[in-house]
CSV table of C-alpha atoms in Angstrom, one decimal:
chain,number,residue,atom,x,y,z
A,1,UNK,CA,-14.4,-42.2,-26.1
A,2,UNK,CA,-17.2,-41.2,-26.8
A,3,UNK,CA,-17.9,-36.9,-27.1
A,4,UNK,CA,-19.5,-36.4,-23.2
A,5,UNK,CA,-16.8,-38.4,-21.9
A,6,UNK,CA,-14.7,-36.2,-24.2
A,7,UNK,CA,-16.5,-32.5,-22.7
A,8,UNK,CA,-16.5,-34.0,-19.4
A,9,UNK,CA,-12.4,-34.1,-19.4
A,10,UNK,CA,-12.0,-30.7,-21.0
A,11,UNK,CA,-14.6,-29.3,-18.5
A,12,UNK,CA,-12.5,-30.7,-15.7
A,13,UNK,CA,-9.4,-29.5,-17.3
A,14,UNK,CA,-10.3,-26.3,-17.8
A,15,UNK,CA,-11.4,-26.4,-14.2
A,16,UNK,CA,-8.1,-28.2,-13.0
A,17,UNK,CA,-5.7,-25.0,-14.1
A,18,UNK,CA,-9.2,-22.0,-13.6
A,19,UNK,CA,-8.0,-23.0,-9.9
A,20,UNK,CA,-4.3,-23.0,-10.2
A,21,UNK,CA,-4.1,-20.0,-12.0
A,22,UNK,CA,-6.8,-18.8,-9.2
A,23,UNK,CA,-4.0,-20.3,-6.8
A,24,UNK,CA,-1.4,-18.3,-8.2
A,25,UNK,CA,-2.4,-15.7,-8.2
A,26,UNK,CA,-3.9,-15.9,-4.6
A,27,UNK,CA,0.0,-16.9,-3.5
A,28,UNK,CA,1.7,-13.3,-5.6
A,29,UNK,CA,-0.8,-11.8,-4.1
A,30,UNK,CA,-0.5,-12.6,-0.9
A,31,UNK,CA,3.0,-12.1,-0.9
A,32,UNK,CA,3.2,-9.2,-2.2
A,33,UNK,CA,0.7,-7.5,0.7
A,34,UNK,CA,1.8,-9.0,4.1
A,35,UNK,CA,5.6,-9.4,3.3
A,36,UNK,CA,7.6,-6.9,5.4
A,37,UNK,CA,8.5,-3.8,5.4
A,38,UNK,CA,7.1,-1.2,2.9
A,39,UNK,CA,8.3,-2.0,-1.2
A,40,UNK,CA,10.9,-0.7,-2.7
A,41,UNK,CA,10.9,2.4,-4.3
A,42,UNK,CA,8.2,3.8,-1.9
A,43,UNK,CA,9.6,6.4,0.3
A,44,UNK,CA,9.5,6.1,4.0
A,45,UNK,CA,6.7,8.3,5.3
A,46,UNK,CA,8.6,10.7,7.1
A,47,UNK,CA,8.0,10.5,11.6
A,48,UNK,CA,8.8,13.0,14.1
A,49,UNK,CA,12.2,11.6,15.3
A,50,UNK,CA,13.9,12.7,18.7
A,51,UNK,CA,18.1,12.4,19.0
A,52,UNK,CA,19.4,10.6,21.3
A,53,UNK,CA,22.1,12.9,22.3
A,54,UNK,CA,19.6,15.7,24.0
A,55,UNK,CA,16.3,14.2,23.1
A,56,UNK,CA,15.3,17.7,20.4
A,57,UNK,CA,12.7,16.9,18.3
A,58,UNK,CA,14.7,16.5,14.4
A,59,UNK,CA,12.9,16.3,10.5
A,60,UNK,CA,13.0,12.9,9.0
A,61,UNK,CA,15.8,13.8,7.0
A,62,UNK,CA,18.3,13.9,9.6
A,63,UNK,CA,19.0,10.9,10.0
A,64,UNK,CA,20.1,9.5,6.4
A,65,UNK,CA,22.9,10.9,4.1
A,66,UNK,CA,22.2,13.6,1.6
A,67,UNK,CA,25.1,12.7,-0.5
A,68,UNK,CA,24.7,11.3,-4.5
A,69,UNK,CA,25.7,7.8,-4.7
A,70,UNK,CA,25.6,7.2,-0.8
A,71,UNK,CA,23.4,4.8,0.6
A,72,UNK,CA,22.3,4.7,4.5
A,73,UNK,CA,21.1,2.0,5.8
A,74,UNK,CA,18.4,2.6,9.0
A,75,UNK,CA,18.5,-1.1,11.0
A,76,UNK,CA,15.0,-0.1,13.2
A,77,UNK,CA,15.1,-2.2,16.8
A,78,UNK,CA,12.6,-2.3,19.4
A,79,UNK,CA,14.2,-2.7,22.9
A,80,UNK,CA,11.1,-4.6,24.1
A,81,UNK,CA,12.6,-7.1,21.3
A,82,UNK,CA,14.7,-9.8,22.9
A,83,UNK,CA,15.7,-10.2,18.9
A,84,UNK,CA,17.0,-6.8,19.0
A,85,UNK,CA,18.5,-6.0,22.6
A,86,UNK,CA,21.2,-9.5,21.7
A,87,UNK,CA,22.1,-7.6,18.0
A,88,UNK,CA,23.2,-5.5,20.0
A,89,UNK,CA,26.5,-6.6,21.0
A,90,UNK,CA,27.5,-7.1,17.4
A,91,UNK,CA,26.4,-3.5,16.5
A,92,UNK,CA,30.6,-2.3,17.4
A,93,UNK,CA,32.2,-4.7,15.6
A,94,UNK,CA,29.3,-3.6,12.7
A,95,UNK,CA,30.2,-0.5,13.1
A,96,UNK,CA,34.2,-1.1,12.9
A,97,UNK,CA,34.1,-3.0,9.9
A,98,UNK,CA,31.4,-1.7,7.9
A,99,UNK,CA,32.7,2.3,8.7
A,100,UNK,CA,32.5,3.3,5.1
A,101,UNK,CA,29.0,2.6,5.4
A,102,UNK,CA,26.1,5.2,6.6
A,103,UNK,CA,24.4,3.3,9.0
A,104,UNK,CA,21.7,4.6,12.0
A,105,UNK,CA,20.2,2.8,14.4
A,106,UNK,CA,15.9,4.1,14.7
A,107,UNK,CA,15.4,2.7,17.8
A,108,UNK,CA,10.9,2.4,18.2
A,109,UNK,CA,9.8,3.2,21.8
A,110,UNK,CA,8.5,5.6,23.2
A,111,UNK,CA,10.0,5.7,26.6
A,112,UNK,CA,13.4,8.2,26.9
A,113,UNK,CA,15.5,6.0,29.1
A,114,UNK,CA,14.2,2.4,26.9
A,115,UNK,CA,15.7,4.3,24.3
A,116,UNK,CA,18.9,5.1,25.7
A,117,UNK,CA,19.8,1.8,27.9
A,118,UNK,CA,18.8,-0.3,23.7
A,119,UNK,CA,21.4,3.0,22.2
A,120,UNK,CA,24.0,2.2,24.7
A,121,UNK,CA,23.7,-2.2,24.4
A,122,UNK,CA,24.9,-0.8,21.3
A,123,UNK,CA,28.2,1.0,22.4
A,124,UNK,CA,26.7,4.5,21.1
A,125,UNK,CA,28.8,4.0,18.1
A,126,UNK,CA,26.1,4.3,15.9
A,127,UNK,CA,24.3,7.3,15.1
A,128,UNK,CA,20.9,6.8,16.6
A,129,UNK,CA,16.8,8.5,16.9
A,130,UNK,CA,14.3,7.5,18.6
A,131,UNK,CA,10.9,6.9,17.3
A,132,UNK,CA,8.0,6.8,19.0
A,133,UNK,CA,6.5,3.5,18.6
A,134,UNK,CA,2.9,4.3,18.1
A,135,UNK,CA,0.9,2.5,16.3
A,136,UNK,CA,0.2,4.4,13.0
A,137,UNK,CA,4.1,4.6,13.0
A,138,UNK,CA,4.2,0.6,12.6
A,139,UNK,CA,1.5,0.6,10.5
A,140,UNK,CA,3.0,3.6,7.9
A,141,UNK,CA,6.5,1.7,8.1
A,142,UNK,CA,4.8,-1.7,7.7
A,143,UNK,CA,7.5,-3.5,10.2
A,144,UNK,CA,5.7,-5.9,12.4
A,145,UNK,CA,9.0,-8.3,13.0
A,146,UNK,CA,11.7,-6.7,14.7
A,147,UNK,CA,15.1,-6.1,14.0
A,148,UNK,CA,14.2,-4.4,10.6
A,149,UNK,CA,16.8,-3.0,7.9
A,150,UNK,CA,15.9,-0.8,5.8
A,151,UNK,CA,18.3,0.7,3.1
A,152,UNK,CA,17.6,3.9,1.9
A,153,UNK,CA,18.9,6.6,-1.2
A,154,UNK,CA,19.6,10.4,-0.4
A,155,UNK,CA,15.9,11.0,-1.2
A,156,UNK,CA,14.6,8.8,1.2
A,157,UNK,CA,13.8,5.8,-1.3
A,158,UNK,CA,13.5,2.6,-0.3
A,159,UNK,CA,16.1,0.4,-1.9
A,160,UNK,CA,16.0,-2.8,-0.3
A,161,UNK,CA,14.2,-4.4,3.0
A,162,UNK,CA,14.9,-7.3,5.1
A,163,UNK,CA,14.2,-8.8,8.4
A,164,UNK,CA,17.1,-9.5,10.1
A,165,UNK,CA,18.7,-10.8,13.3
A,166,UNK,CA,22.2,-11.8,15.1
A,167,UNK,CA,23.5,-13.6,12.4
A,168,UNK,CA,21.1,-12.5,9.8
A,169,UNK,CA,22.9,-8.7,9.9
A,170,UNK,CA,26.3,-9.1,8.4
A,171,UNK,CA,25.7,-11.4,5.4
A,172,UNK,CA,23.0,-8.2,4.4
A,173,UNK,CA,25.4,-6.2,5.3
A,174,UNK,CA,28.0,-7.9,2.6
A,175,UNK,CA,25.1,-8.3,0.2
A,176,UNK,CA,25.0,-4.6,0.2
A,177,UNK,CA,28.7,-3.7,-0.3
A,178,UNK,CA,28.7,-6.0,-3.1
A,179,UNK,CA,25.6,-4.6,-4.8
A,180,UNK,CA,27.6,-0.8,-4.4
A,181,UNK,CA,31.1,-2.1,-5.3
A,182,UNK,CA,29.4,-3.2,-9.0
A,183,UNK,CA,27.5,-0.1,-9.6
A,184,UNK,CA,30.8,1.9,-8.6
A,185,UNK,CA,32.8,0.1,-11.2
A,186,UNK,CA,30.1,0.1,-13.8
A,187,UNK,CA,30.5,3.6,-12.9
A,188,UNK,CA,33.6,4.3,-13.0
A,189,UNK,CA,33.7,2.0,-16.7
A,190,UNK,CA,30.9,4.2,-18.3
A,191,UNK,CA,33.2,7.7,-17.3
A,192,UNK,CA,36.4,6.1,-19.0
A,193,UNK,CA,34.7,5.1,-21.9
A,194,UNK,CA,33.4,9.2,-22.3
């Protein structure tokens, strides 16, 4: 094979490799920025929350547990979302099955009555707050699909997040239970050794 053909082959091979690398980087960056929700390790930006029992403004920190080794699951729902309303039917079962977990309903809605109706659909078995459904808040939380679940620690830092629905929410909670059990057993094993 003449040298000029070898050179052309090397150039085309180099272009193909560069194209594959560029495509891979593009996919990684696109996935990073298009994924639903804030990434784990970030704090959820505090927003005004309103108690559904008395519609009074509360600090954001009241919606998660302030105890060590305890995570809080925030189920973010919207009254206008059909999947959210469907999921509310299984919330009483979730509350009973996962009673050892701290689960809160975050109802994104400007209308107090619709928020109350959503909480009623859930059987009022979980603590719930209303967050004004403003575009700035939704952009800050990066929630583009409802229902959505965030798991936060005692400092309000995101540990996990996932888009959920009626079929996926219990699997998501089961995975959290397994992870917490593994962490707790690891801590106890370490404490016993010392």
